Amino acid sequence: MVKKRLKNYSIMFALTKFAQNNYFCLGLLIAALTATYFRFSLLTVCLFLFAFVRVILCYSRKIIFASVFLVILFLLRFYCFQTSLQQQTLPNQQDAQIKVRLYADEIIVNGDQLKAKAFDLTHKHKIVLYVKIKSAAEKLFWENNRENLICLVNGDVGKPQRATNFFQFDVRDYFSTQSITNQLSQSSFERVSKWRPKNIFNIINERIHFFRKALIDYLNVMPSPLSEYARSLFIGDLDNDFYQQYPGVTDLGLIHLFSISGFQVSYFFIFLRKLFKQIHLRKEHALILIAATMPLFFVFSGAVQSLLRPVIAAELMAVGGLFHLRVSKEIIWSGSLLIGIGLSPMILFSIGGQLSYLLSFSLLFIGHLKKFQQGLLMSLVSMPIVLGAKFTWHLLSTPANFFAIPIFGIVIMPLIAIAACLQRFLPIVTNTINYLIQLFAELIEWISQLPGKIVFGKLDDWLIVPLVILILLAFDERKKLRKISTTLAAIILISSFLWIHLPKNGEFSAFDIGQGDALLLRTPGNQQTVLIDTGGKVVLPKQGWQQSVAVSNQAKSIIVNYLQAKGIGHVDFLVLSHGDMDHIGNAKYLFAQMRVDRLLIPAGMLQTHAFKKEILPYLNKTQVIEVTADTKINRFPFQIVHPFTSGQAENEDSIALFTKIGGLTVFTAGDLPKEGESAIQKRYPQLKVDLIKFGHHGSNTSSDKRVLQDWQVRFGIISAGRHNRYGHPKSDMQKTISDLHIQSFNTQTNGMTRFVYTDKKSYFQTFTKDFDDTE
């Protein structure tokens, strides 16, 4: 009777017809991915249009009812979600006091910094906390704490940091996918107490987080890398510096193995089924328990978005089995997408969510393929999304995935489970397994260093969806369709590669690197790449307990990301203007990420402490050249006009460069004081400058008004950090700029600034017109 009613009256039956073949799934996937890359509101339009087409093609009342119902449901869900995000966004406020609930397993301690996702009990939404720990004892408390807490916190309310450079990872967008629109920075705890939940749901939730934190602490005792592997694969807890420590995982596209997802859910699902079968539990009861356990597993695993799809799929399988329904793979995939978007409307805005749905969708097509073809499809179909976000592709990623996936399932995960169980009783077994895991990790790094890494560049968003479709159809059973799809996909990829790597324009750009300098000259066709300074932070002396384990890597997140997005795989010339940390501090990270052919430094810098400590140990095969004025370097597109003599790489020894590009003459000189600029003016009396990168971040000590006037400067760029403690740029400097009618750009307000030029035209481009922290 129950089965008959479900068949005749339920939405399930309508959805069964509504999703009766792979091509419906393909249409739904196209709609979802298209919306992801062309604004969020388009998702509802795509779903509506696709549902409308299905209604036109099939006149079933049940299908019409299901289509209309789903469209209305999603429209309401998206409207409510967007409205709630706007309403929960708090205005900027200093010295605010907020009451929050903190889960112990979501607290991250790094040196004297604490970061945590918390629930704001005052305003009833999630928020991110950034707290500076005041003592070693306080740090020890937070590291050892397993209790979920209620805290009264004082700090500055604001919005998460947003990107200010082209192709930079946007933290604000990332948090918005998790319904987080505010952060509390410069925070301190005023009162801390244990959370005592009162209803059954909160009690269960509290216990899950308590035991998850206990398991994290338990796994932390194991040696490295076994500890990192165990926490990543079993509970979705991964160190911030894991991918920096093991870059081969990213280069070979193995991130999905270390991000808890369908891989682990399948294991857990199969484990529960076998366990309940062994204890002779009735099938109906076992399915009920599995359906009840999966949401708990989702929370215990960190509630990461990439886990949502496989958990929903497992729930649908369990419910289908409970009611004796033959639920097809198409129904499970379609249902998991629709339910997933309903529960988390921003799920497809994360690369993890995109790959989760895309790769699971690909599984619907691989039944007729051989094993290697299956692995090839799973690897290639993800390539457009990866190139749209990561800009590089390794030719060995396909065979690496082909062999790594079964090794993980058959060897790695069982070994890690054994090590976790026996670490307290048989440490020799744990150490042996750790040795094997270490060999595996070293093998991945070795393979990633083999030739085959291609810096492709940023694939245009509008090409991603067509490429995904063509790659899928390239594995179709019909030979003619395979040939056409393969040819078109190859044409798109080759054309995009050539368009990125052989651009008609060049650029002179100033990165928004904070309180520091980092400039780029890229000539047309990417023929020459010159990076001038790398930025960096001045690190004040700290005690041992204050030292950070994981540090932010601006060279990777800002500079290397931008270069790779432009198809640049190496730097021809790196110029370090002088020895200050805000100019050379990120150089060591750049050397680790990218090949640098030649390094230019001011004469005398080789003997300085800063060079020996910050540069020399990381050089690899880079050729080092000490320069003075008029030093000639083959194919170097600048004229060197300072320093005149050898020095100590201080401000007054800064390298000054001059060139002509796009109809403008350009001058940059690090932190050279005004006396140095005056000396350059006297030595090169015919020098005229159209565009200047103002020295020393707009300080009063640089850029003399008379020199600027004599050079007839028309445009200027200031590189300075927001809210910097030096007050750069100084008001006197800004007055000078105004008096001389110089059109200036400031990274504080404009973000990254580019002068783009071709043979026929040139123009300035800024990342944002007028950056405002309150926006």
mmCIF file with all atom_site columns, C-alpha atoms in Angstrom, residues 123-185:
data_model
loop_
_atom_site.group_PDB
_atom_site.id
_atom_site.type_symbol
_atom_site.label_atom_id
_atom_site.label_alt_id
_atom_site.label_comp_id
_atom_site.label_asym_id
_atom_site.label_entity_id
_atom_site.label_seq_id
_atom_site.pdbx_PDB_ins_code
_atom_site.Cartn_x
_atom_site.Cartn_y
_atom_site.Cartn_z
_atom_site.occupancy
_atom_site.B_iso_or_equiv
_atom_site.pdbx_formal_charge
_atom_site.auth_seq_id
_atom_site.auth_comp_id
_atom_site.auth_asym_id
_atom_site.auth_atom_id
_atom_site.pdbx_PDB_model_num
ATOM 1  C CA . HIS A 1 123 ? 22.877 38.486 16.241  1.00 0.00 ? 123 HIS A CA 1
ATOM 2  C CA . LYS A 1 124 ? 22.104 34.789 15.527  1.00 0.00 ? 124 LYS A CA 1
ATOM 3  C CA . HIS A 1 125 ? 24.545 34.054 12.704  1.00 0.00 ? 125 HIS A CA 1
ATOM 4  C CA . LYS A 1 126 ? 28.019 32.640 12.097  1.00 0.00 ? 126 LYS A CA 1
ATOM 5  C CA . ILE A 1 127 ? 31.081 34.844 12.442  1.00 0.00 ? 127 ILE A CA 1
ATOM 6  C CA . VAL A 1 128 ? 34.876 34.486 12.248  1.00 0.00 ? 128 VAL A CA 1
ATOM 7  C CA . LEU A 1 129 ? 37.042 35.432 15.220  1.00 0.00 ? 129 LEU A CA 1
ATOM 8  C CA . TYR A 1 130 ? 40.662 36.618 15.086  1.00 0.00 ? 130 TYR A CA 1
ATOM 9  C CA . VAL A 1 131 ? 42.179 36.844 18.565  1.00 0.00 ? 131 VAL A CA 1
ATOM 10 C CA . LYS A 1 132 ? 45.712 37.669 19.675  1.00 0.00 ? 132 LYS A CA 1
ATOM 11 C CA . ILE A 1 133 ? 46.797 35.364 22.501  1.00 0.00 ? 133 ILE A CA 1
ATOM 12 C CA . LYS A 1 134 ? 48.444 37.260 25.340  1.00 0.00 ? 134 LYS A CA 1
ATOM 13 C CA . SER A 1 135 ? 50.514 34.619 27.119  1.00 0.00 ? 135 SER A CA 1
ATOM 14 C CA . ALA A 1 136 ? 51.975 31.127 26.841  1.00 0.00 ? 136 ALA A CA 1
ATOM 15 C CA . ALA A 1 137 ? 49.550 29.916 29.527  1.00 0.00 ? 137 ALA A CA 1
ATOM 16 C CA . GLU A 1 138 ? 46.558 31.195 27.548  1.00 0.00 ? 138 GLU A CA 1
ATOM 17 C CA . LYS A 1 139 ? 47.873 29.481 24.420  1.00 0.00 ? 139 LYS A CA 1
ATOM 18 C CA . LEU A 1 140 ? 48.237 26.204 26.325  1.00 0.00 ? 140 LEU A CA 1
ATOM 19 C CA . PHE A 1 141 ? 44.631 26.496 27.521  1.00 0.00 ? 141 PHE A CA 1
ATOM 20 C CA . TRP A 1 142 ? 43.262 26.896 23.996  1.00 0.00 ? 142 TRP A CA 1
ATOM 21 C CA . GLU A 1 143 ? 45.420 24.101 22.577  1.00 0.00 ? 143 GLU A CA 1
ATOM 22 C CA . ASN A 1 144 ? 44.315 21.620 25.252  1.00 0.00 ? 144 ASN A CA 1
ATOM 23 C CA . ASN A 1 145 ? 40.690 22.718 25.526  1.00 0.00 ? 145 ASN A CA 1
ATOM 24 C CA . ARG A 1 146 ? 38.078 20.120 24.517  1.00 0.00 ? 146 ARG A CA 1
ATOM 25 C CA . GLU A 1 147 ? 35.014 21.843 25.887  1.00 0.00 ? 147 GLU A CA 1
ATOM 26 C CA . ASN A 1 148 ? 32.549 23.760 23.736  1.00 0.00 ? 148 ASN A CA 1
ATOM 27 C CA . LEU A 1 149 ? 32.319 27.248 25.182  1.00 0.00 ? 149 LEU A CA 1
ATOM 28 C CA . ILE A 1 150 ? 30.196 30.355 25.562  1.00 0.00 ? 150 ILE A CA 1
ATOM 29 C CA . CYS A 1 151 ? 32.408 33.439 25.342  1.00 0.00 ? 151 CYS A CA 1
ATOM 30 C CA . LEU A 1 152 ? 32.002 37.170 25.696  1.00 0.00 ? 152 LEU A CA 1
ATOM 31 C CA . VAL A 1 153 ? 34.374 38.735 23.165  1.00 0.00 ? 153 VAL A CA 1
ATOM 32 C CA . ASN A 1 154 ? 35.461 42.325 22.580  1.00 0.00 ? 154 ASN A CA 1
ATOM 33 C CA . GLY A 1 155 ? 36.771 43.431 19.192  1.00 0.00 ? 155 GLY A CA 1
ATOM 34 C CA . ASP A 1 156 ? 36.231 45.273 15.934  1.00 0.00 ? 156 ASP A CA 1
ATOM 35 C CA . VAL A 1 157 ? 33.348 44.118 13.757  1.00 0.00 ? 157 VAL A CA 1
ATOM 36 C CA . GLY A 1 158 ? 33.991 44.193 10.021  1.00 0.00 ? 158 GLY A CA 1
ATOM 37 C CA . LYS A 1 159 ? 33.603 42.218 6.842   1.00 0.00 ? 159 LYS A CA 1
ATOM 38 C CA . PRO A 1 160 ? 36.055 39.487 5.805   1.00 0.00 ? 160 PRO A CA 1
ATOM 39 C CA . GLN A 1 161 ? 38.988 40.630 3.728   1.00 0.00 ? 161 GLN A CA 1
ATOM 40 C CA . ARG A 1 162 ? 38.293 40.801 0.032   1.00 0.00 ? 162 ARG A CA 1
ATOM 41 C CA . ALA A 1 163 ? 40.679 40.402 -2.888  1.00 0.00 ? 163 ALA A CA 1
ATOM 42 C CA . THR A 1 164 ? 42.479 43.553 -4.044  1.00 0.00 ? 164 THR A CA 1
ATOM 43 C CA . ASN A 1 165 ? 44.593 41.981 -6.811  1.00 0.00 ? 165 ASN A CA 1
ATOM 44 C CA . PHE A 1 166 ? 43.621 40.376 -10.089 1.00 0.00 ? 166 PHE A CA 1
ATOM 45 C CA . PHE A 1 167 ? 43.335 36.568 -9.784  1.00 0.00 ? 167 PHE A CA 1
ATOM 46 C CA . GLN A 1 168 ? 43.782 36.687 -5.997  1.00 0.00 ? 168 GLN A CA 1
ATOM 47 C CA . PHE A 1 169 ? 41.818 34.287 -3.793  1.00 0.00 ? 169 PHE A CA 1
ATOM 48 C CA . ASP A 1 170 ? 38.857 36.193 -2.341  1.00 0.00 ? 170 ASP A CA 1
ATOM 49 C CA . VAL A 1 171 ? 38.396 35.407 1.354   1.00 0.00 ? 171 VAL A CA 1
ATOM 50 C CA . ARG A 1 172 ? 35.109 37.315 1.505   1.00 0.00 ? 172 ARG A CA 1
ATOM 51 C CA . ASP A 1 173 ? 33.569 35.274 -1.301  1.00 0.00 ? 173 ASP A CA 1
ATOM 52 C CA . TYR A 1 174 ? 34.831 32.070 0.308   1.00 0.00 ? 174 TYR A CA 1
ATOM 53 C CA . PHE A 1 175 ? 33.179 32.852 3.632   1.00 0.00 ? 175 PHE A CA 1
ATOM 54 C CA . SER A 1 176 ? 29.948 33.942 1.934   1.00 0.00 ? 176 SER A CA 1
ATOM 55 C CA . THR A 1 177 ? 29.584 30.397 0.551   1.00 0.00 ? 177 THR A CA 1
ATOM 56 C CA . GLN A 1 178 ? 29.434 29.324 4.198   1.00 0.00 ? 178 GLN A CA 1
ATOM 57 C CA . SER A 1 179 ? 26.900 32.045 5.128   1.00 0.00 ? 179 SER A CA 1
ATOM 58 C CA . ILE A 1 180 ? 29.559 34.066 6.976   1.00 0.00 ? 180 ILE A CA 1
ATOM 59 C CA . THR A 1 181 ? 29.460 37.803 6.303   1.00 0.00 ? 181 THR A CA 1
ATOM 60 C CA . ASN A 1 182 ? 31.307 39.291 9.299   1.00 0.00 ? 182 ASN A CA 1
ATOM 61 C CA . GLN A 1 183 ? 34.477 38.895 11.301  1.00 0.00 ? 183 GLN A CA 1
ATOM 62 C CA . LEU A 1 184 ? 35.600 40.084 14.720  1.00 0.00 ? 184 LEU A CA 1
ATOM 63 C CA . SER A 1 185 ? 39.258 41.162 14.643  1.00 0.00 ? 185 SER A CA 1
#
